Coordinates of N, CA and C in Angstrom, one line a residue:
M66 N 9.3 -72.0 7.3 CA 8.3 -73.0 7.8 C 7.3 -73.0 6.8
K67 N 7.0 -72.2 5.9 CA 5.7 -72.1 5.0 C 5.9 -73.6 4.1
V68 N 7.0 -73.9 3.6 CA 7.7 -74.9 2.7 C 7.2 -76.5 3.4
L69 N 7.6 -76.1 5.0 CA 7.6 -77.8 5.7 C 5.8 -77.7 5.8
V70 N 5.1 -76.8 6.4 CA 3.8 -76.9 6.4 C 2.8 -77.5 5.3
T71 N 3.5 -76.8 4.2 CA 2.8 -77.4 2.8 C 3.1 -78.8 2.8
L72 N 4.4 -79.0 2.9 CA 4.8 -80.4 2.4 C 4.2 -81.5 3.1
I73 N 4.0 -81.4 4.5 CA 3.5 -82.3 5.3 C 2.0 -82.1 5.2
S74 N 1.5 -81.1 4.6 CA 0.2 -81.5 4.4 C -0.3 -82.4 2.9
L75 N 0.8 -82.1 2.2 CA 1.1 -83.0 0.8 C 1.2 -84.5 1.1
I76 N 2.1 -84.5 2.2 CA 2.5 -86.0 2.4 C 0.9 -86.5 3.0
A77 N 0.0 -86.1 4.1 CA -0.9 -86.3 4.1 C -2.1 -86.7 3.3
L78 N -1.5 -85.7 2.3 CA -2.7 -86.3 1.0 C -2.7 -87.7 0.2
L79 N -1.2 -87.5 0.2 CA -1.0 -88.5 -0.8 C -0.7 -90.1 0.5
L80 N -0.8 -89.9 1.5 CA -1.3 -91.2 2.3 C -2.5 -91.3 2.5
V81 N -3.3 -90.4 2.2 CA -4.9 -91.0 1.8 C -4.9 -91.3 0.5
V82 N -4.7 -90.8 -0.4 CA -5.0 -91.0 -1.6 C -4.4 -92.2 -2.6
L83 N -3.0 -92.6 -2.1 CA -2.2 -93.4 -2.9 C -2.7 -95.0 -2.6
P84 N -3.3 -95.3 -1.2 CA -3.6 -96.8 -0.7 C -3.8 -97.5 -2.0
G85 N -5.2 -96.7 -2.1 CA -6.0 -97.7 -3.3 C -5.2 -98.2 -4.4
P86 N -4.9 -97.0 -5.0 CA -3.9 -97.8 -6.1 C -2.7 -98.6 -5.8
L87 N -2.2 -98.1 -4.9 CA -1.0 -99.0 -4.7 C -1.6 -100.1 -4.3
Y88 N -2.8 -101.0 -3.5 CA -2.9 -102.1 -3.1 C -3.6 -102.8 -4.3
K89 N -4.3 -102.2 -5.3 CA -5.5 -102.5 -6.7 C -4.0 -103.1 -7.5
F90 N -2.6 -102.7 -7.4 CA -1.6 -103.0 -8.2 C -1.0 -103.9 -7.9
G91 N -1.0 -104.1 -6.4 CA 0.0 -105.5 -6.0 C 0.6 -104.7 -5.5
I92 N 1.1 -103.7 -5.0 CA 2.1 -103.0 -4.4 C 2.5 -103.4 -3.2
V93 N 1.5 -103.0 -2.5 CA 0.9 -103.0 -0.9 C -0.5 -103.7 -0.4
D94 N -0.1 -104.4 0.9 CA -1.0 -105.2 1.3 C -2.0 -104.5 1.8
L95 N -3.4 -104.9 2.2 CA -4.3 -104.0 2.5 C -4.3 -103.3 3.9
G96 N -3.6 -104.3 4.5 CA -3.4 -103.4 5.8 C -2.2 -102.4 6.1
T97 N -1.6 -102.5 5.0 CA -0.5 -101.6 5.0 C -1.4 -100.0 4.4
A98 N -2.4 -100.7 3.2 CA -3.1 -99.8 2.6 C -4.0 -98.8 4.0
F99 N -4.6 -99.5 4.7 CA -5.8 -99.0 5.5 C -4.5 -98.3 6.6
A100 N -3.1 -98.4 7.2 CA -2.4 -97.9 7.8 C -2.0 -96.5 7.2
G101 N -2.2 -96.7 5.8 CA -1.8 -95.2 5.4 C -3.0 -94.1 5.5
F102 N -4.0 -94.6 6.1 CA -5.3 -93.8 6.2 C -5.0 -93.3 7.8
K103 N -4.7 -94.0 8.4 CA -4.3 -93.7 9.6 C -3.1 -92.5 9.8
F104 N -2.4 -92.7 9.1 CA -1.1 -91.7 9.2 C -1.4 -90.6 8.9
G105 N -2.4 -90.6 7.7 CA -2.8 -89.5 6.8 C -3.4 -88.6 7.7
V106 N -4.3 -89.1 8.3 CA -5.2 -88.2 9.2 C -3.8 -87.5 10.4
Y107 N -2.8 -88.5 11.1 CA -2.3 -87.7 11.8 C -1.6 -86.5 11.1
A108 N -0.9 -87.0 10.2 CA -0.4 -86.0 9.0 C -1.0 -84.5 8.8
G109 N -2.6 -84.9 8.5 CA -3.1 -83.6 8.2 C -3.4 -83.1 9.7
I110 N -3.4 -83.6 10.6 CA -3.7 -83.1 11.8 C -2.5 -81.8 12.4
A111 N -1.5 -82.7 12.0 CA 0.0 -82.1 12.1 C 0.0 -80.9 11.5
A112 N -0.6 -80.8 10.3 CA -0.2 -79.9 9.3 C -0.6 -78.2 9.6
L113 N -2.1 -79.1 9.9 CA -3.0 -77.7 10.5 C -2.5 -77.1 11.8
V114 N -2.0 -78.1 12.9 CA -1.5 -77.1 14.0 C -0.5 -76.3 13.7
L115 N 0.6 -76.9 12.6 CA 1.8 -76.4 12.6 C 1.2 -74.7 11.4
L116 N 0.1 -75.0 10.7 CA -0.4 -73.6 10.1 C -1.0 -72.5 11.1
L117 N -1.7 -73.1 11.9 CA -2.2 -72.1 13.4 C -0.8 -71.6 14.2
L118 N 0.4 -72.4 14.4 CA 1.6 -72.0 14.8 C 2.3 -70.7 14.0
Q119 N 2.1 -71.0 12.7 CA 2.8 -70.2 11.9 C 2.0 -68.9 11.8
F120 N 0.8 -69.1 12.1 CA -0.2 -67.9 11.9 C -0.1 -67.0 12.9
L121 N 0.4 -67.7 14.3 CA 0.4 -67.2 15.6 C 1.9 -66.5 15.8
L122 N 3.1 -67.3 15.2 CA 4.4 -66.7 15.5 C 5.1 -66.3 14.5
K123 N 4.5 -66.8 13.3 CA 5.1 -66.0 12.0 C 4.3 -65.6 10.7
R124 N 3.3 -65.0 11.2 CA 2.4 -64.5 9.9 C 2.9 -64.0 9.0
D125 N 3.9 -63.4 9.0 CA 4.4 -62.6 7.7 C 5.0 -63.8 6.6
T126 N 5.1 -64.9 7.3 CA 5.6 -65.7 6.0 C 4.9 -66.6 5.1
M127 N 3.2 -66.2 5.9 CA 2.2 -66.6 5.3 C 1.8 -66.4 4.3
T128 N 1.0 -67.0 3.1 CA 0.7 -66.1 2.0 C -1.1 -67.3 1.7
L129 N -1.9 -66.3 1.3 CA -3.2 -66.9 1.1 C -3.2 -68.0 0.0
G130 N -2.5 -68.2 -0.9 CA -2.3 -69.4 -1.9 C -1.7 -70.5 -1.0
S131 N -0.6 -70.6 -0.2 CA -0.1 -71.5 0.6 C -0.6 -72.2 1.6
S132 N -1.5 -70.9 2.1 CA -2.3 -71.8 3.3 C -3.5 -72.3 3.0
A133 N -4.6 -71.9 1.7 CA -5.5 -72.2 1.3 C -5.2 -73.9 0.7
I134 N -3.9 -73.8 0.4 CA -3.8 -75.5 -0.3 C -3.7 -76.5 1.2
V135 N -2.9 -75.7 2.2 CA -2.5 -76.8 3.0 C -4.0 -76.9 3.9
V136 N -5.1 -75.9 3.8 CA -6.1 -76.4 4.7 C -6.9 -77.3 3.6
V137 N -7.0 -77.2 2.5 CA -7.7 -78.2 1.5 C -7.1 -79.7 1.7
F138 N -5.7 -79.6 1.9 CA -5.0 -81.1 1.7 C -5.4 -81.7 3.0
S139 N -5.4 -80.9 3.9 CA -4.9 -81.6 5.3 C -6.8 -81.9 5.7
V140 N -7.6 -81.2 5.4 CA -9.4 -81.4 5.8 C -9.5 -82.5 4.7
F141 N -9.0 -82.6 4.0 CA -9.3 -83.8 2.9 C -8.9 -85.1 3.8
S142 N -7.6 -84.8 3.8 CA -6.9 -86.4 4.4 C -7.4 -86.2 6.0
I143 N -8.1 -86.0 6.5 CA -8.6 -86.0 7.9 C -9.7 -86.7 7.5
A144 N -10.7 -85.8 6.8 CA -12.2 -85.8 6.5 C -12.5 -87.2 5.7
M145 N -11.7 -87.8 4.8 CA -12.0 -88.9 4.0 C -12.1 -90.0 4.6
P146 N -10.9 -90.2 5.7 CA -10.7 -91.7 6.4 C -11.9 -91.6 7.5
L147 N -12.2 -90.5 8.1 CA -13.0 -90.5 9.4 C -14.5 -90.7 8.5
S148 N -14.8 -90.5 7.2 CA -16.2 -90.5 6.7 C -16.3 -91.9 6.6
M149 N -15.0 -92.5 6.2 CA -15.3 -94.2 6.0 C -15.5 -94.8 7.7
M150 N -14.8 -94.1 8.3 CA -14.7 -94.9 9.9 C -16.5 -94.9 10.1
N151 N -17.1 -93.7 10.1 CA -18.2 -93.3 10.6 C -19.3 -94.4 9.6
T152 N -19.0 -94.3 8.5 CA -20.0 -95.1 7.5 C -20.2 -96.7 7.9
A153 N -18.6 -97.1 8.7 CA -18.3 -98.7 9.0 C -19.4 -99.0 10.5
K154 N -18.9 -97.9 11.1 CA -20.4 -98.1 12.2 C -21.5 -97.8 12.0
S155 N -22.1 -97.0 10.9 CA -23.4 -97.3 10.8 C -24.0 -98.2 10.1
V156 N -23.3 -99.2 9.5 CA -23.8 -100.1 8.7 C -23.1 -101.4 9.6
P157 N -24.0 -102.8 9.6 CA -23.5 -103.9 10.4 C -22.3 -104.4 9.4
P158 N -21.3 -105.4 10.3 CA -20.2 -105.8 9.6 C -20.5 -107.0 8.8
I159 N -20.9 -106.5 7.6 CA -21.4 -108.4 7.0 C -21.0 -107.8 5.5
H160 N -20.9 -108.8 4.4 CA -20.5 -108.6 3.3 C -21.2 -109.4 2.3
D161 N -22.3 -110.1 2.4 CA -22.9 -111.3 1.6 C -24.6 -110.8 1.8
I162 N -24.7 -110.1 0.8 CA -26.3 -109.6 1.1 C -27.2 -110.3 -0.2
S163 N -28.3 -110.4 0.1 CA -29.6 -111.5 -0.1 C -30.7 -111.0 -0.6
T164 N -31.4 -111.1 -1.3 CA -33.0 -110.6 -1.0 C -34.0 -112.0 -0.8
D165 N -33.2 -112.9 -0.9 CA -33.6 -114.0 -0.4 C -32.9 -114.7 0.7
L166 N -32.9 -114.7 2.0 CA -32.4 -115.1 3.0 C -32.3 -116.8 3.6
V167 N -33.5 -117.0 2.8 CA -34.0 -118.4 3.5 C -32.6 -119.4 2.1
N168 N -33.1 -119.0 1.0 CA -32.6 -120.1 -0.2 C -31.6 -119.1 -0.9
P169 N -30.7 -118.3 -0.3 CA -29.8 -117.4 -1.2 C -29.3 -117.9 -2.7
P170 N -29.5 -117.4 -3.8 CA -28.6 -118.1 -4.8 C -27.4 -118.2 -4.8
E171 N -26.8 -119.4 -5.3 CA -25.6 -119.5 -5.3 C -24.8 -119.7 -6.5
F172 N -23.9 -119.0 -6.2 CA -22.6 -118.9 -7.6 C -22.6 -119.9 -8.2
V173 N -22.2 -119.8 -9.5 CA -21.8 -121.0 -10.2 C -20.8 -120.6 -11.4
A174 N -20.8 -119.7 -12.0 CA -19.8 -119.3 -13.2 C -18.7 -118.9 -12.1
I175 N -19.2 -117.9 -11.2 CA -18.3 -117.2 -10.4 C -17.4 -117.9 -9.2
A176 N -18.1 -119.2 -9.0 CA -17.6 -120.1 -7.7 C -15.9 -120.3 -8.0
P177 N -15.2 -120.7 -9.3 CA -14.2 -121.0 -9.2 C -13.3 -119.8 -9.5
L178 N -13.8 -118.1 -9.8 CA -13.0 -117.1 -9.4 C -12.6 -117.0 -8.2
R179 N -13.4 -117.3 -7.6 CA -13.2 -116.9 -5.9 C -12.7 -118.2 -5.4
A180 N -12.0 -118.9 -6.0 CA -11.4 -119.9 -5.0 C -10.2 -119.3 -3.8
N181 N -9.4 -118.5 -4.4 CA -8.2 -118.1 -3.4 C -8.7 -116.8 -2.9
A182 N -10.2 -116.7 -2.8 CA -10.6 -115.4 -1.9 C -10.6 -115.2 -0.7
P183 N -10.5 -114.6 0.2 CA -10.7 -114.4 1.5 C -12.2 -115.0 1.9
N184 N -13.2 -114.4 1.3 CA -14.5 -114.6 1.9 C -15.1 -115.8 1.0
P185 N -15.2 -116.9 1.5 CA -15.7 -118.1 0.9 C -17.0 -117.7 -0.1
V186 N -17.2 -118.6 -0.8 CA -18.2 -118.6 -2.1 C -19.5 -118.9 -1.2
E187 N -19.8 -119.6 -0.1 CA -20.9 -120.1 0.6 C -21.4 -119.0 1.4
Y188 N -22.4 -119.1 1.2 CA -23.5 -118.0 2.0 C -23.0 -117.8 3.3
A189 N -22.9 -116.5 3.8 CA -22.2 -116.0 5.3 C -23.0 -116.6 6.7
G190 N -24.2 -117.0 6.1 CA -25.1 -117.9 7.4 C -26.1 -117.2 7.8
E191 N -26.8 -117.6 9.2 CA -27.6 -117.0 9.5 C -27.6 -115.7 10.4
A192 N -26.3 -115.7 11.3 CA -25.8 -114.5 11.6 C -26.0 -113.2 11.3
S193 N -25.3 -113.5 9.7 CA -25.4 -112.4 8.7 C -26.6 -111.6 8.1
A194 N -27.4 -113.3 8.2 CA -28.7 -112.7 7.6 C -29.4 -111.9 8.6
E195 N -29.6 -112.2 10.1 CA -30.3 -111.3 10.9 C -29.7 -110.2 10.8
Q196 N -28.2 -110.0 10.7 CA -28.1 -108.6 10.9 C -28.5 -107.8 9.9
Q197 N -28.9 -108.4 8.5 CA -29.3 -107.8 7.1 C -30.6 -107.3 7.2
R198 N -31.6 -108.5 8.1 CA -33.1 -108.3 8.4 C -33.1 -106.8 8.9
Q199 N -32.2 -106.6 10.2 CA -32.2 -105.3 10.7 C -31.9 -104.1 10.1
A200 N -30.7 -104.2 9.4 CA -30.2 -103.3 8.6 C -30.9 -102.7 7.2
Y201 N -31.3 -103.7 6.3 CA -31.8 -103.6 5.2 C -33.2 -104.5 5.0
P202 N -34.2 -104.2 5.9 CA -35.5 -104.8 5.7 C -36.1 -104.7 4.4
E203 N -35.8 -103.7 3.5 CA -36.3 -103.2 2.2 C -35.9 -104.4 1.1
L204 N -34.8 -105.2 1.5 CA -34.3 -106.0 0.6 C -35.1 -107.3 0.5
K205 N -36.0 -107.5 -0.5 CA -36.9 -109.1 -0.3 C -36.6 -109.2 -1.8
T206 N -37.1 -110.4 -2.0 CA -37.7 -111.0 -3.5 C -38.5 -109.9 -4.3
L207 N -37.9 -110.2 -5.5 CA -39.0 -109.2 -6.5 C -39.8 -109.8 -7.2
N208 N -41.0 -109.5 -7.6 CA -41.8 -109.9 -8.3 C -41.9 -109.2 -10.1
Y209 N -41.8 -109.8 -10.8 CA -42.2 -109.4 -12.4 C -43.0 -110.1 -13.2
S210 N -43.8 -109.4 -14.0 CA -44.8 -110.4 -15.1 C -44.2 -110.6 -16.5
Q211 N -42.8 -109.9 -16.7 CA -42.5 -110.3 -17.6 C -41.9 -111.8 -18.0
P212 N -41.7 -112.5 -19.3 CA -41.2 -113.7 -19.1 C -39.7 -113.8 -18.8
K213 N -39.4 -115.2 -18.3 CA -37.8 -115.2 -18.0 C -37.2 -114.8 -19.2
A214 N -36.9 -115.2 -20.2 CA -36.1 -114.7 -21.3 C -36.0 -113.4 -21.0
E215 N -37.2 -112.6 -21.1 CA -36.8 -111.1 -21.1 C -36.4 -110.5 -19.9
L216 N -36.6 -111.2 -18.9 CA -36.0 -110.6 -17.5 C -34.6 -111.1 -17.5
V217 N -34.0 -112.2 -18.0 CA -32.4 -112.4 -18.3 C -31.8 -111.6 -18.9
S218 N -32.3 -111.3 -20.5 CA -31.8 -110.3 -21.2 C -31.8 -109.0 -20.5
A219 N -33.1 -108.1 -19.6 CA -32.8 -107.0 -19.3 C -31.9 -106.9 -18.2
V220 N -31.6 -108.0 -17.4 CA -30.5 -108.2 -16.0 C -29.4 -107.9 -16.9
E221 N -29.0 -108.6 -18.2 CA -27.6 -108.5 -18.7 C -27.4 -107.0 -19.3
Q222 N -28.6 -106.5 -19.6 CA -28.3 -105.0 -20.2 C -28.1 -104.2 -19.1
A223 N -28.9 -104.4 -18.0 CA -28.6 -103.7 -17.0 C -27.2 -103.9 -16.3
A224 N -27.0 -104.6 -16.1 CA -25.6 -105.1 -15.4 C -24.6 -104.7 -16.7
K225 N -24.4 -104.6 -18.0 CA -23.4 -103.8 -18.7 C -23.8 -102.5 -18.8
N226 N -24.6 -102.1 -18.6 CA -24.9 -100.5 -18.4 C -24.4 -99.8 -17.0
L227 N -24.2 -100.6 -16.2 CA -23.4 -100.4 -14.8 C -22.0 -100.4 -14.6
G228 N -21.1 -101.1 -16.2 CA -19.8 -101.3 -16.2 C -19.6 -102.2 -15.5
W229 N -20.4 -103.6 -15.2 CA -20.2 -104.6 -14.5 C -19.5 -105.7 -15.7
E230 N -18.9 -106.5 -15.4 CA -18.4 -107.8 -16.0 C -19.1 -108.9 -15.9
L231 N -19.7 -109.0 -17.0 CA -20.6 -110.3 -17.3 C -20.1 -111.5 -17.2
I232 N -20.3 -112.6 -16.3 CA -19.4 -113.4 -16.3 C -20.4 -114.9 -17.1
N233 N -21.6 -114.7 -16.6 CA -22.5 -115.8 -16.9 C -23.9 -115.5 -17.0
A234 N -24.3 -115.9 -18.2 CA -25.9 -115.6 -18.6 C -26.6 -116.7 -19.3
D235 N -27.2 -117.3 -18.2 CA -27.9 -118.7 -18.6 C -29.1 -118.8 -18.4
A236 N -30.3 -118.1 -19.5 CA -31.6 -117.7 -19.6 C -32.4 -119.0 -19.6
S237 N -32.1 -120.6 -19.9 CA -32.9 -121.5 -19.7 C -32.9 -121.7 -17.9
N238 N -32.0 -121.5 -17.3 CA -31.8 -121.8 -15.7 C -31.9 -120.2 -14.8
G239 N -32.8 -119.4 -15.8 CA -32.7 -118.1 -15.2 C -31.3 -117.3 -14.4
I240 N -30.1 -117.3 -14.6 CA -29.0 -117.4 -13.8 C -28.2 -116.0 -14.5
I241 N -28.0 -115.2 -13.9 CA -26.9 -114.1 -14.6 C -26.0 -113.9 -13.2
E242 N -24.7 -114.1 -13.6 CA -23.5 -113.7 -12.8 C -23.0 -112.5 -13.2
A243 N -22.2 -111.7 -12.4 CA -21.3 -110.4 -12.8 C -20.4 -110.1 -11.8
T244 N -19.4 -109.4 -12.3 CA -18.5 -109.3 -11.2 C -18.3 -107.4 -11.7
H245 N -18.3 -106.9 -10.4 CA -18.3 -105.3 -10.2 C -16.8 -105.1 -9.4
T246 N -15.8 -104.3 -10.3 CA -14.7 -103.9 -9.5 C -14.8 -102.5 -9.3
S247 N -14.2 -102.2 -8.0 CA -14.3 -101.1 -7.4 C -13.0 -100.1 -8.4
T248 N -13.2 -98.7 -8.5 CA -12.2 -98.0 -9.0 C -11.1 -97.5 -8.7
W249 N -11.3 -97.3 -7.2 CA -10.0 -97.2 -6.4 C -9.6 -98.0 -5.7
F250 N -9.7 -99.0 -5.1 CA -8.7 -100.2 -4.4 C -8.9 -101.3 -5.5
G251 N -9.8 -101.5 -6.5 CA -9.7 -102.8 -7.1 C -10.4 -103.7 -6.5
F252 N -11.3 -103.2 -5.6 CA -12.2 -104.6 -4.8 C -13.2 -105.2 -5.9
E253 N -12.9 -106.6 -5.9 CA -13.9 -106.9 -6.8 C -15.1 -107.7 -5.7
D254 N -16.3 -107.5 -6.1 CA -17.6 -108.0 -5.4 C -18.4 -108.6 -6.6
D255 N -18.9 -110.1 -6.2 CA -19.5 -110.3 -7.1 C -21.3 -110.6 -6.9
V256 N -22.0 -110.4 -8.2 CA -23.3 -110.6 -8.0 C -24.0 -111.5 -8.9
I257 N -25.0 -112.0 -8.3 CA -25.8 -113.3 -8.8 C -27.1 -112.9 -9.2
V258 N -27.7 -113.3 -9.9 CA -29.0 -113.1 -10.0 C -30.2 -114.3 -10.5
R259 N -30.7 -114.0 -9.8 CA -31.9 -115.7 -10.2 C -33.3 -115.3 -10.5
V260 N -33.5 -116.0 -11.6 CA -35.3 -115.6 -12.0 C -35.9 -117.0 -12.1
N261 N -37.0 -117.0 -11.4 CA -37.8 -118.2 -11.4 C -38.9 -118.0 -11.5
D262 N -39.6 -119.1 -12.4 CA -40.9 -118.8 -12.6 C -42.1 -119.5 -11.2
Q263 N -43.1 -118.5 -11.0 CA -44.4 -118.9 -9.9 C -45.4 -118.3 -10.6
G264 N -45.9 -119.7 -11.4 CA -47.1 -119.0 -12.1 C -47.2 -117.9 -12.7
N265 N -48.1 -117.1 -13.1 CA -48.0 -115.9 -14.2 C -46.9 -114.8 -13.3
E266 N -46.1 -115.2 -12.5 CA -45.1 -114.3 -12.2 C -43.5 -114.7 -12.3
R267 N -42.7 -114.1 -12.1 CA -41.3 -114.5 -12.1 C -40.8 -113.7 -10.8
L268 N -40.2 -114.6 -9.8 CA -39.7 -114.3 -8.5 C -38.0 -114.0 -9.1
V269 N -37.4 -112.6 -8.8 CA -36.1 -112.4 -9.0 C -35.6 -112.2 -7.6
D270 N -34.2 -112.8 -7.4 CA -33.4 -112.7 -6.3 C -32.0 -112.4 -7.1
I271 N -31.8 -111.2 -6.0 CA -30.3 -110.8 -6.2 C -29.3 -110.9 -5.1
R272 N -28.2 -111.6 -5.3 CA -27.2 -111.5 -3.9 C -25.9 -110.9 -4.6
S273 N -25.3 -110.2 -3.7 CA -23.9 -109.6 -3.9 C -23.1 -109.5 -2.8
K274 N -21.9 -110.1 -3.3 CA -20.9 -110.7 -2.0 C -19.6 -109.9 -2.6
S275 N -19.0 -109.6 -1.3 CA -17.5 -109.1 -1.3 C -16.7 -110.2 -1.3
R276 N -15.5 -110.0 -2.5 CA -14.2 -111.1 -2.3 C -13.7 -110.8 -1.2
I277 N -13.3 -109.7 -0.5 CA -12.4 -109.3 0.7 C -13.0 -108.6 1.5
G278 N -12.5 -108.7 2.7 CA -13.2 -107.7 4.0 C -14.2 -108.1 4.8
G279 N -14.2 -108.2 5.8 CA -15.5 -108.2 6.8 C -16.7 -107.1 6.9
S280 N -16.1 -106.3 6.4 CA -17.6 -105.1 6.4 C -17.3 -104.4 5.0
D281 N -18.9 -104.5 4.6 CA -18.2 -103.6 2.9 C -18.9 -102.2 2.9
L282 N -19.3 -102.1 4.2 CA -19.6 -100.3 4.3 C -21.0 -100.0 3.6
G283 N -21.5 -101.1 3.7 CA -22.9 -101.2 3.0 C -23.1 -100.9 1.4
K284 N -21.7 -101.5 0.8 CA -21.6 -101.4 -0.6 C -22.5 -102.2 -1.2
N285 N -22.7 -103.7 -0.8 CA -23.8 -104.7 -1.6 C -24.7 -104.3 -1.1
A286 N -25.3 -103.7 -0.6 CA -26.9 -103.1 -0.2 C -27.2 -102.4 -1.5
A287 N -26.1 -101.5 -1.1 CA -26.2 -100.5 -2.3 C -26.5 -100.8 -3.7
R288 N -25.5 -101.8 -4.2 CA -25.1 -102.2 -5.3 C -26.6 -103.1 -5.8
I289 N -27.3 -103.7 -4.9 CA -28.7 -104.5 -5.1 C -29.6 -103.3 -5.7
H290 N -29.6 -102.6 -4.5 CA -30.4 -101.3 -5.0 C -30.3 -100.8 -6.5
T291 N -29.2 -100.2 -6.8 CA -28.7 -99.7 -8.1 C -29.2 -100.7 -9.2
L292 N -28.9 -102.0 -9.1 CA -29.4 -103.0 -10.0 C -30.8 -103.0 -10.0
I293 N -31.4 -102.9 -9.3 CA -32.8 -103.0 -9.5 C -33.3 -101.5 -10.0
E294 N -32.8 -100.5 -9.7 CA -33.4 -99.4 -10.3 C -32.8 -99.4 -11.6
E295 N -31.9 -99.8 -12.3 CA -31.3 -99.7 -13.6 C -32.1 -101.1 -14.4
L296 N -32.3 -102.1 -13.8 CA -33.6 -103.3 -14.6 C -34.8 -102.5 -14.6
D297 N -35.5 -101.9 -13.3 CA -36.5 -101.1 -13.8 C -36.5 -100.3 -15.5
T298 N -35.2 -99.3 -15.1 CA -35.5 -98.5 -16.2 C -35.2 -99.3 -17.6
V299 N -34.6 -100.4 -17.4 CA -34.3 -101.4 -19.1 C -35.7 -101.6 -19.2
L300 N -36.1 -102.1 -18.2 CA -37.5 -102.8 -18.4 C -38.6 -101.8 -19.0
A301 N -38.3 -100.6 -18.5 CA -39.5 -99.6 -18.9 C -39.5 -99.0 -20.5
E302 N -37.9 -99.3 -21.0 CA -37.6 -98.8 -22.4 C -38.6 -99.4 -23.5

């Protein structure tokens, strides 16, 4: 029974860990990958139930090492998907975030790269904007005193520091575009930064949009915050 319980806990772990790489490399579709999470939770629960039965009925077959492995594998297989579900419930089901909700920056060089993406390149609209206002009221247009060229250069450096793929940097028009690819699933999210002159100030707006998925689990808003922090760090150097 010890071998069976350990095997089920290992299967549970694999059902949760492998969907990301399998989707990333085009072996399974997204629906199948997410189904793996569900069955991973079921398998993790089954392993813990069997471990309990083993403890009650065949305690002499148990070892501390194998039991610890079962618990670790099973708890991770259950906790990770449930954590993602809780995150999804705590944020609005949107995937297009901008510091300017009236006139969001428009993708230029990235637009052709999104031609076949499930989420269109156009802004998601007022319904998405209203949900963003409620969830992320702090995301607004930024003001800087540095010259436009310096800001464009600083944004470029910040994007590179964060490991994003730089797609376009147009200093004359104040546009920087980049793509961030997630490590686990390989999800591609696009970012555009727009720098405009307004008197002695420069207005900086940032937009981050997922290519796939109805909800971004808060990743785009977090990405904008991360870019702002890195930009400020670069400017302070």
